[in-house]
Amino acid sequence: MVTDSHTGLQRLRNTLALRAAVLLLSVTAAVGFVTVTIGGIWLYRAEAARLQAQLSQLVDAVERTASIAAFVSDAALAKEVARGLVGNDAVARVILNGGKQVLADEVDPGLDPGRLQAPQVRRLHSPFDQREVVGELLLYPDGSVLRDKALAYFGSVAGLLAFMLVVLLVAALLVLLRQVVRPIKAVSDQLHSLDIDAEARLAQPHKYAGDEIGVLVDDVNALVARVVARDKLYGAIVNQAADAILLLDRQSGAVLEGNPAAHRQFGYARDELLQLTAERLVPDFHVWLENAALLAQEGGHVFETQPRRRDGSSFDARISSGAIRGGERDLLVWLVSDVTQEKRLAEQLRRHSDELEATVAARTRELSLARDSAEAANRAKSSFLANMSHEIRTPLNAIIGLTRVVKQQLDSPRQRSRMDKITAAGRHLMSIINDILDLSKIEAGKLELEMLRLELEPLFADVLCMVADAAHEKGLELVAELDPALPAALCGDPTRLRQALLNFVNNAIKFTDCGSVRLRAKMEREIPGGLMVRLECTDTGLGLSQEQQAQLFANFVQADSSTTRKYGGTGLGLAINRRFAEMMGGEIGVDSAPGRGSTFWMTVGLSHLQEPAAPSTARDALSGQRVLIVDDLPACRDALATALHSQGMEVLQVGNIAAGRALLASTNQCDLVLLDWDLPGAEDFAAAAGSCVLALAVDAEAVRASALAAGCRSVLLKPVLPGALVAAIRHALFGPAETDAVVLADCSAESRLREHHAGTRVLLAEDNDINQEVAICLLEAVGLVVDVAGNGHLALERARAACYGLILMDMQMPELDGLDACREIRAMPQYRSTPILAMTANAFAEDRAACIAAGMNDHIGKPVEADQLYVMLLKWLQAAANDAAEPAPVQASDHGSPPVAAPAEPGGMPAAGVDVDLGLKHTGGNQAFYQRMQRRFFEKYEHQTGTLQALLGDQRWDEALRYVHGLKSAAGYIGAKALEELAARAQRELKIAEAGGPGETIDVFAQELEASLAQVLDVLRAQLFPQECPAPASRESFDP
Amino acid sequence: MRLRSSLLGLILFACGTLARAEELVVVMAAGSGVEQLSREEVANIFLGRFRQLTDGRRALPIDNQSFKEEFYRKLVGRSPAEIGAYWAQLKFSGRTQPPEQEDESRALAKVAATPGAITYLERSKADSRVRVVLELGH
């Protein structure tokens, strides 16, 4: 056994057993050495202590004798003592010192003097006095005793240790060799000769199954099984791969391995392939190798080349090259894909795509041509639409206008009726064209809503004015009702709203043969930033069935196709209204039943204006007044009553004259009677009524004479709008005594134009002869003096030569178009604020915007409708008249700001006695206008302080009343509220005084009034003439 | 208070007792030339340490057997037995000899006759032949 293990040791110098044994020995030796050393040190210490104790005992024993020897300096005695001490083993030398001399010095004869250790010293005291030191005893221990003992100890222990180590080493070697090294060697021998195949397995070493070595063998077996499985898997992958896989030596290029696909692809058998170098397969192998080194150090790269087969033919291949390290060698793995087919396909694909590109380019060209032509066509369509509207409207304009002119000149009723039919046909045609254009604009999304100041009452008045004739002709009564809860002005698109209302009302009139048409505005609800307003048009016409209602608001649909012929129309009106309602955030609908009339309604969202709502004007004056309404139409009575209630008036209503008479007889206390003049017996009733009577008539002009003759205060044109009604009542109750029905009662723009603006010079810039003629006729018909300019240049010349009150300007004119001409004219100082109105067939919003931008005031669509033209002319001529009456402010505003837009300097300042905001509201927010009003007030009343008192002094009640009345309204206009109220009270007092009542207080009121007037004048002076010293003026104002 | 008075009484009693005892004095021959010796010089002479007198003569100590015990107690605070043991060790191998032992009268006579001889006796016994070189007190 021992020899066996010795040969084992020699053979395996680096075996596990030896290493373990050496480790064991080293550890044991180290531990043993440390233990022995610690033991030795401890032993030595103990021995040394024992030696010291022994010496101490010796000294103790001889101390007394030694001290006596020292005391009497007896050397003999000392020597005796020393000699005795040295006889001891542990003592090497003894010295006994007396006080001054050495009494004895004895040395152990065998002592090596060099090895003397430090002595133990004992002081010797006198036997009779412990304090007196008489000498000392020095005892040198003998170190050799200790040394000998230590040496003996170490020698025995070290020997024992060495023996134990040797025994341990041998035992460990034997155990390790037998139990570990040999079985492991057996396993490793098996592993060396193990073939990796499915059955590869290590035999379990005898007697070791289950212990660590057995487990190791099991684990190795499991690993081998896994490796075999994986090997098989990868082998399968490699062998089944369609692409050739080659393993190459990177240095030499030798082929080390190749899969079956590689044999197939290159045409070599396996043995032949393994003889080859890569150079043979891929001629430019080294180039790629260098590239590979350059391209990718760590990973692989892909390249394409043309490898050669065995038969010399070559093919296109894509090679994925990857560098791997196999043992000592750098290896390359090549994955060679045959891409010949792929290349061919790619080539084909490329060719196809080239063709396709060419085709696409060709198509694109065609398409862009098509698109261009489509765009051109669209543009052509747009311009065609614009042109057609122009082209169609122009002759229609001529037809309608000239028909009207001719009709005015004709006497024969038959011919006149034919002319009317021509007009009607023309209007119809016009409305169809307008509807179609509107709808197409809406459909194209081109219609944009405007956000302008929108006053419902004037809007209603406009609409009703336009349809008044048609309604009158059919004998229909129009009723207008405005919800008092609605503010006077909102923000919205007045043009579209007017159009929508017109559509409703026209429809209603068209389908109603008798009865009434009621137009109504109601507050629906509040919406963020504004109000939802419900606009209703109720007629007493045919009515509609459910089925008819269902399809009413679709394009080109009328309630009954059979009605189309009877009633005409395109059926677009409601469709357009529906769109408008939707655009304004609302809805449209109809409530109807056949035979019971219809109510068409739409809701529209209107925003609040930025300025706060104007407070209702002096309501207290009318509050509590009792009014009797005599009208046969309940709707009309309701509308009037609503308006009057909103003023706080007390309303009684009756449906016929007889009832009215009875009521008057019973109450006899009505302040005012509103009488439908069309009722039979109205004249008699009015004559007998006794109180203030206002006549209401559909044709105010016709009945005015008879009504006034019958004692009516004035005649109001039906339908009466709340504002006009209240104004008329105010005028009738508190106004001057004489009747003044015209302004308030007659809303006909035509007649008002004729009355107020006849003789005004107007410039008409229009190139089309027919249009010229129509316009001239229409303008001259209301007494305006017309100059014509055929183009923009002529218009400029004319404008320079003369001074016109108003200019009508066609937008499209030769040489200089309307916009440029307008800009030029506006540049002239005298035309800075003259109204310039555009006339154009271009009804689009952007045209309108362009007009306003060029400095025009407003816009009239062509063909020019007489009523519309007159309304517009009246509006702007009135504004201009206000300007013309006050040239000074225009001059004043020349200093700094433009006339209209910029607020004049004092504006907005809250002034004592004058509420600027209120005044501005009365002038529609127009600063310049308000300033003019102020100036006018100032100039009129500047020198009239004291007038009232003078008049009162003379008892001229009538004049005083008129003066106070005038002052009241004037003060109201400029926002002098306190003055207005004082004037109103004065007016009442005056009335009492006039009737012979107690007139004492009137003087007090007059004084107050005069003082307030003076205050207002001061304020106005300060605002209007800020640079002047106000002192003399104020003194003057107190000067009666 | 009682403690203090009793302590005072004790001290007075002790003084009275001592005062009754005769004073012991060390004497030498009147003609010896030695005027006075210190207590240390006397102790060195009697214990055999130094026996050389200032004039160079050897001192010869003689124990007065009648007062030996009292003398050594007063001189070095040792009992006669201790002094005996001391001398026994010195006699064993040393050269120094203990004082001669005489009775009082002989000792006095020897001192008076021998220059350098030294002994101790009661003061009342010291006559004109001797001179007191050290008083040991009561």
mmCIF file of N, CA, C and O in Angstrom, chain A residues 64-65 68-77 80 126-130 132 134, chain B residues 43-44 47-50 76 78 82-83 85-87 89-90 92-96:
data_model
loop_
_atom_site.group_PDB
_atom_site.id
_atom_site.type_symbol
_atom_site.label_atom_id
_atom_site.label_comp_id
_atom_site.label_asym_id
_atom_site.label_seq_id
_atom_site.Cartn_x
_atom_site.Cartn_y
_atom_site.Cartn_z
ATOM 1 N N ARG A 64 18.411 39.482 58.427
ATOM 2 C CA ARG A 64 18.715 40.008 59.743
ATOM 3 C C ARG A 64 20.230 39.955 60.014
ATOM 4 O O ARG A 64 20.832 40.951 60.410
ATOM 5 N N THR A 65 20.789 38.826 59.744
ATOM 6 C CA THR A 65 22.216 38.660 59.964
ATOM 7 C C THR A 65 23.008 39.620 59.093
ATOM 8 O O THR A 65 23.940 40.286 59.549
ATOM 9 N N ILE A 68 22.867 43.088 60.452
ATOM 10 C CA ILE A 68 23.755 43.269 61.606
ATOM 11 C C ILE A 68 25.197 43.396 61.135
ATOM 12 O O ILE A 68 25.921 44.298 61.578
ATOM 13 N N ALA A 69 25.556 42.545 60.138
ATOM 14 C CA ALA A 69 26.923 42.627 59.610
ATOM 15 C C ALA A 69 27.202 43.993 59.025
ATOM 16 O O ALA A 69 28.262 44.578 59.238
ATOM 17 N N ALA A 70 26.172 44.496 58.310
ATOM 18 C CA ALA A 70 26.331 45.815 57.682
ATOM 19 C C ALA A 70 26.359 46.875 58.776
ATOM 20 O O ALA A 70 27.097 47.848 58.671
ATOM 21 N N PHE A 71 25.526 46.713 59.841
ATOM 22 C CA PHE A 71 25.424 47.693 60.899
ATOM 23 C C PHE A 71 26.763 47.895 61.583
ATOM 24 O O PHE A 71 27.179 49.027 61.781
ATOM 25 N N VAL A 72 27.408 46.801 61.855
ATOM 26 C CA VAL A 72 28.679 46.951 62.544
ATOM 27 C C VAL A 72 29.859 46.828 61.598
ATOM 28 O O VAL A 72 30.999 46.747 62.045
ATOM 29 N N SER A 73 29.540 46.846 60.194
ATOM 30 C CA SER A 73 30.570 46.752 59.146
ATOM 31 C C SER A 73 31.498 45.560 59.383
ATOM 32 O O SER A 73 32.737 45.662 59.284
ATOM 33 N N ASP A 74 30.861 44.454 59.759
ATOM 34 C CA ASP A 74 31.660 43.275 60.069
ATOM 35 C C ASP A 74 31.831 42.413 58.840
ATOM 36 O O ASP A 74 30.927 41.743 58.392
ATOM 37 N N ALA A 75 33.030 42.503 58.129
ATOM 38 C CA ALA A 75 33.266 41.822 56.871
ATOM 39 C C ALA A 75 33.242 40.307 57.046
ATOM 40 O O ALA A 75 32.769 39.589 56.168
ATOM 41 N N ALA A 76 33.680 39.839 58.192
ATOM 42 C CA ALA A 76 33.724 38.399 58.391
ATOM 43 C C ALA A 76 32.332 37.829 58.401
ATOM 44 O O ALA A 76 32.036 36.849 57.717
ATOM 45 N N LEU A 77 31.473 38.493 59.183
ATOM 46 C CA LEU A 77 30.081 38.028 59.236
ATOM 47 C C LEU A 77 29.430 38.110 57.849
ATOM 48 O O LEU A 77 28.731 37.212 57.399
ATOM 49 N N GLU A 80 30.505 35.393 55.664
ATOM 50 C CA GLU A 80 29.862 34.147 56.076
ATOM 51 C C GLU A 80 28.475 34.057 55.417
ATOM 52 O O GLU A 80 28.104 33.058 54.816
ATOM 53 N N SER A 126 19.226 49.243 59.855
ATOM 54 C CA SER A 126 19.819 49.058 61.187
ATOM 55 C C SER A 126 18.883 48.214 62.029
ATOM 56 O O SER A 126 17.672 48.369 61.943
ATOM 57 N N PRO A 127 19.389 47.293 62.833
ATOM 58 C CA PRO A 127 18.525 46.417 63.632
ATOM 59 C C PRO A 127 17.756 47.232 64.661
ATOM 60 O O PRO A 127 16.752 46.789 65.160
ATOM 61 N N PHE A 128 18.262 48.458 64.993
ATOM 62 C CA PHE A 128 17.627 49.233 66.035
ATOM 63 C C PHE A 128 16.806 50.362 65.480
ATOM 64 O O PHE A 128 16.073 51.008 66.192
ATOM 65 N N ASP A 129 17.013 50.649 64.258
ATOM 66 C CA ASP A 129 16.223 51.751 63.685
ATOM 67 C C ASP A 129 15.894 51.431 62.233
ATOM 68 O O ASP A 129 16.783 51.424 61.394
ATOM 69 N N GLN A 130 14.599 51.132 61.982
ATOM 70 C CA GLN A 130 14.188 50.717 60.636
ATOM 71 C C GLN A 130 14.372 51.820 59.599
ATOM 72 O O GLN A 130 14.427 51.595 58.415
ATOM 73 N N GLU A 132 16.965 53.759 59.366
ATOM 74 C CA GLU A 132 18.358 53.959 58.972
ATOM 75 C C GLU A 132 18.803 52.818 58.066
ATOM 76 O O GLU A 132 18.698 51.652 58.429
ATOM 77 N N VAL A 134 21.631 50.799 56.391
ATOM 78 C CA VAL A 134 23.031 50.585 56.715
ATOM 79 C C VAL A 134 23.778 49.845 55.623
ATOM 80 O O VAL A 134 24.993 49.729 55.706
ATOM 81 N N ALA B 43 24.945 55.016 71.808
ATOM 82 C CA ALA B 43 24.381 53.769 71.276
ATOM 83 C C ALA B 43 25.439 53.017 70.478
ATOM 84 O O ALA B 43 25.595 51.795 70.623
ATOM 85 N N ASN B 44 26.206 53.729 69.581
ATOM 86 C CA ASN B 44 27.237 53.084 68.759
ATOM 87 C C ASN B 44 28.270 52.391 69.646
ATOM 88 O O ASN B 44 28.738 51.292 69.326
ATOM 89 N N LEU B 47 26.618 49.293 71.362
ATOM 90 C CA LEU B 47 26.205 48.210 70.471
ATOM 91 C C LEU B 47 27.370 47.735 69.603
ATOM 92 O O LEU B 47 27.190 46.952 68.689
ATOM 93 N N GLY B 48 28.555 48.304 69.863
ATOM 94 C CA GLY B 48 29.757 47.758 69.240
ATOM 95 C C GLY B 48 29.986 48.266 67.831
ATOM 96 O O GLY B 48 30.758 47.691 67.083
ATOM 97 N N ARG B 49 29.334 49.318 67.451
ATOM 98 C CA ARG B 49 29.478 49.781 66.066
ATOM 99 C C ARG B 49 30.737 50.619 65.901
ATOM 100 O O ARG B 49 31.623 50.276 65.125
ATOM 101 N N PHE B 50 30.790 51.752 66.577
ATOM 102 C CA PHE B 50 32.020 52.571 66.619
ATOM 103 C C PHE B 50 32.411 52.742 68.055
ATOM 104 O O PHE B 50 31.586 53.173 68.852
ATOM 105 N N VAL B 76 17.758 52.427 72.943
ATOM 106 C CA VAL B 76 17.370 51.976 71.601
ATOM 107 C C VAL B 76 16.003 51.322 71.599
ATOM 108 O O VAL B 76 15.577 50.814 70.540
ATOM 109 N N ARG B 78 14.943 48.569 73.042
ATOM 110 C CA ARG B 78 14.961 47.116 72.871
ATOM 111 C C ARG B 78 14.964 46.456 74.258
ATOM 112 O O ARG B 78 15.506 46.998 75.224
ATOM 113 N N GLU B 82 16.384 40.932 73.265
ATOM 114 C CA GLU B 82 16.738 41.320 71.877
ATOM 115 C C GLU B 82 18.211 41.698 71.828
ATOM 116 O O GLU B 82 18.927 41.348 70.887
ATOM 117 N N ILE B 83 18.655 42.452 72.828
ATOM 118 C CA ILE B 83 20.054 42.860 72.847
ATOM 119 C C ILE B 83 20.945 41.614 72.934
ATOM 120 O O ILE B 83 21.976 41.489 72.269
ATOM 121 N N ALA B 85 20.193 38.540 71.790
ATOM 122 C CA ALA B 85 20.204 37.864 70.496
ATOM 123 C C ALA B 85 21.145 38.576 69.547
ATOM 124 O O ALA B 85 21.879 37.936 68.787
ATOM 125 N N TYR B 86 21.133 39.910 69.568
ATOM 126 C CA TYR B 86 21.994 40.723 68.707
ATOM 127 C C TYR B 86 23.445 40.318 68.927
ATOM 128 O O TYR B 86 24.168 40.022 67.990
ATOM 129 N N TRP B 87 23.810 40.332 70.203
ATOM 130 C CA TRP B 87 25.205 40.042 70.525
ATOM 131 C C TRP B 87 25.540 38.584 70.206
ATOM 132 O O TRP B 87 26.636 38.270 69.753
ATOM 133 N N GLN B 89 24.517 36.799 67.597
ATOM 134 C CA GLN B 89 24.882 36.667 66.186
ATOM 135 C C GLN B 89 26.284 37.230 65.952
ATOM 136 O O GLN B 89 27.070 36.693 65.180
ATOM 137 N N LEU B 90 26.582 38.426 66.645
ATOM 138 C CA LEU B 90 27.893 39.034 66.414
ATOM 139 C C LEU B 90 29.019 38.155 66.996
ATOM 140 O O LEU B 90 30.060 38.010 66.373
ATOM 141 N N PHE B 92 29.002 35.067 67.065
ATOM 142 C CA PHE B 92 29.140 33.829 66.331
ATOM 143 C C PHE B 92 30.351 33.869 65.413
ATOM 144 O O PHE B 92 31.122 32.932 65.317
ATOM 145 N N SER B 93 30.528 34.955 64.708
ATOM 146 C CA SER B 93 31.716 34.962 63.848
ATOM 147 C C SER B 93 32.411 36.333 63.844
ATOM 148 O O SER B 93 33.486 36.451 63.310
ATOM 149 N N GLY B 94 31.760 37.322 64.503
ATOM 150 C CA GLY B 94 32.293 38.660 64.382
ATOM 151 C C GLY B 94 33.437 38.922 65.341
ATOM 152 O O GLY B 94 33.785 38.098 66.199
ATOM 153 N N ARG B 95 33.957 40.133 65.070
ATOM 154 C CA ARG B 95 35.071 40.487 65.888
ATOM 155 C C ARG B 95 34.641 41.401 67.038
ATOM 156 O O ARG B 95 35.353 41.527 68.048
ATOM 157 N N THR B 96 33.641 42.075 66.969
ATOM 158 C CA THR B 96 33.198 43.022 67.980
ATOM 159 C C THR B 96 32.726 42.248 69.227
ATOM 160 O O THR B 96 32.011 41.265 69.100
#
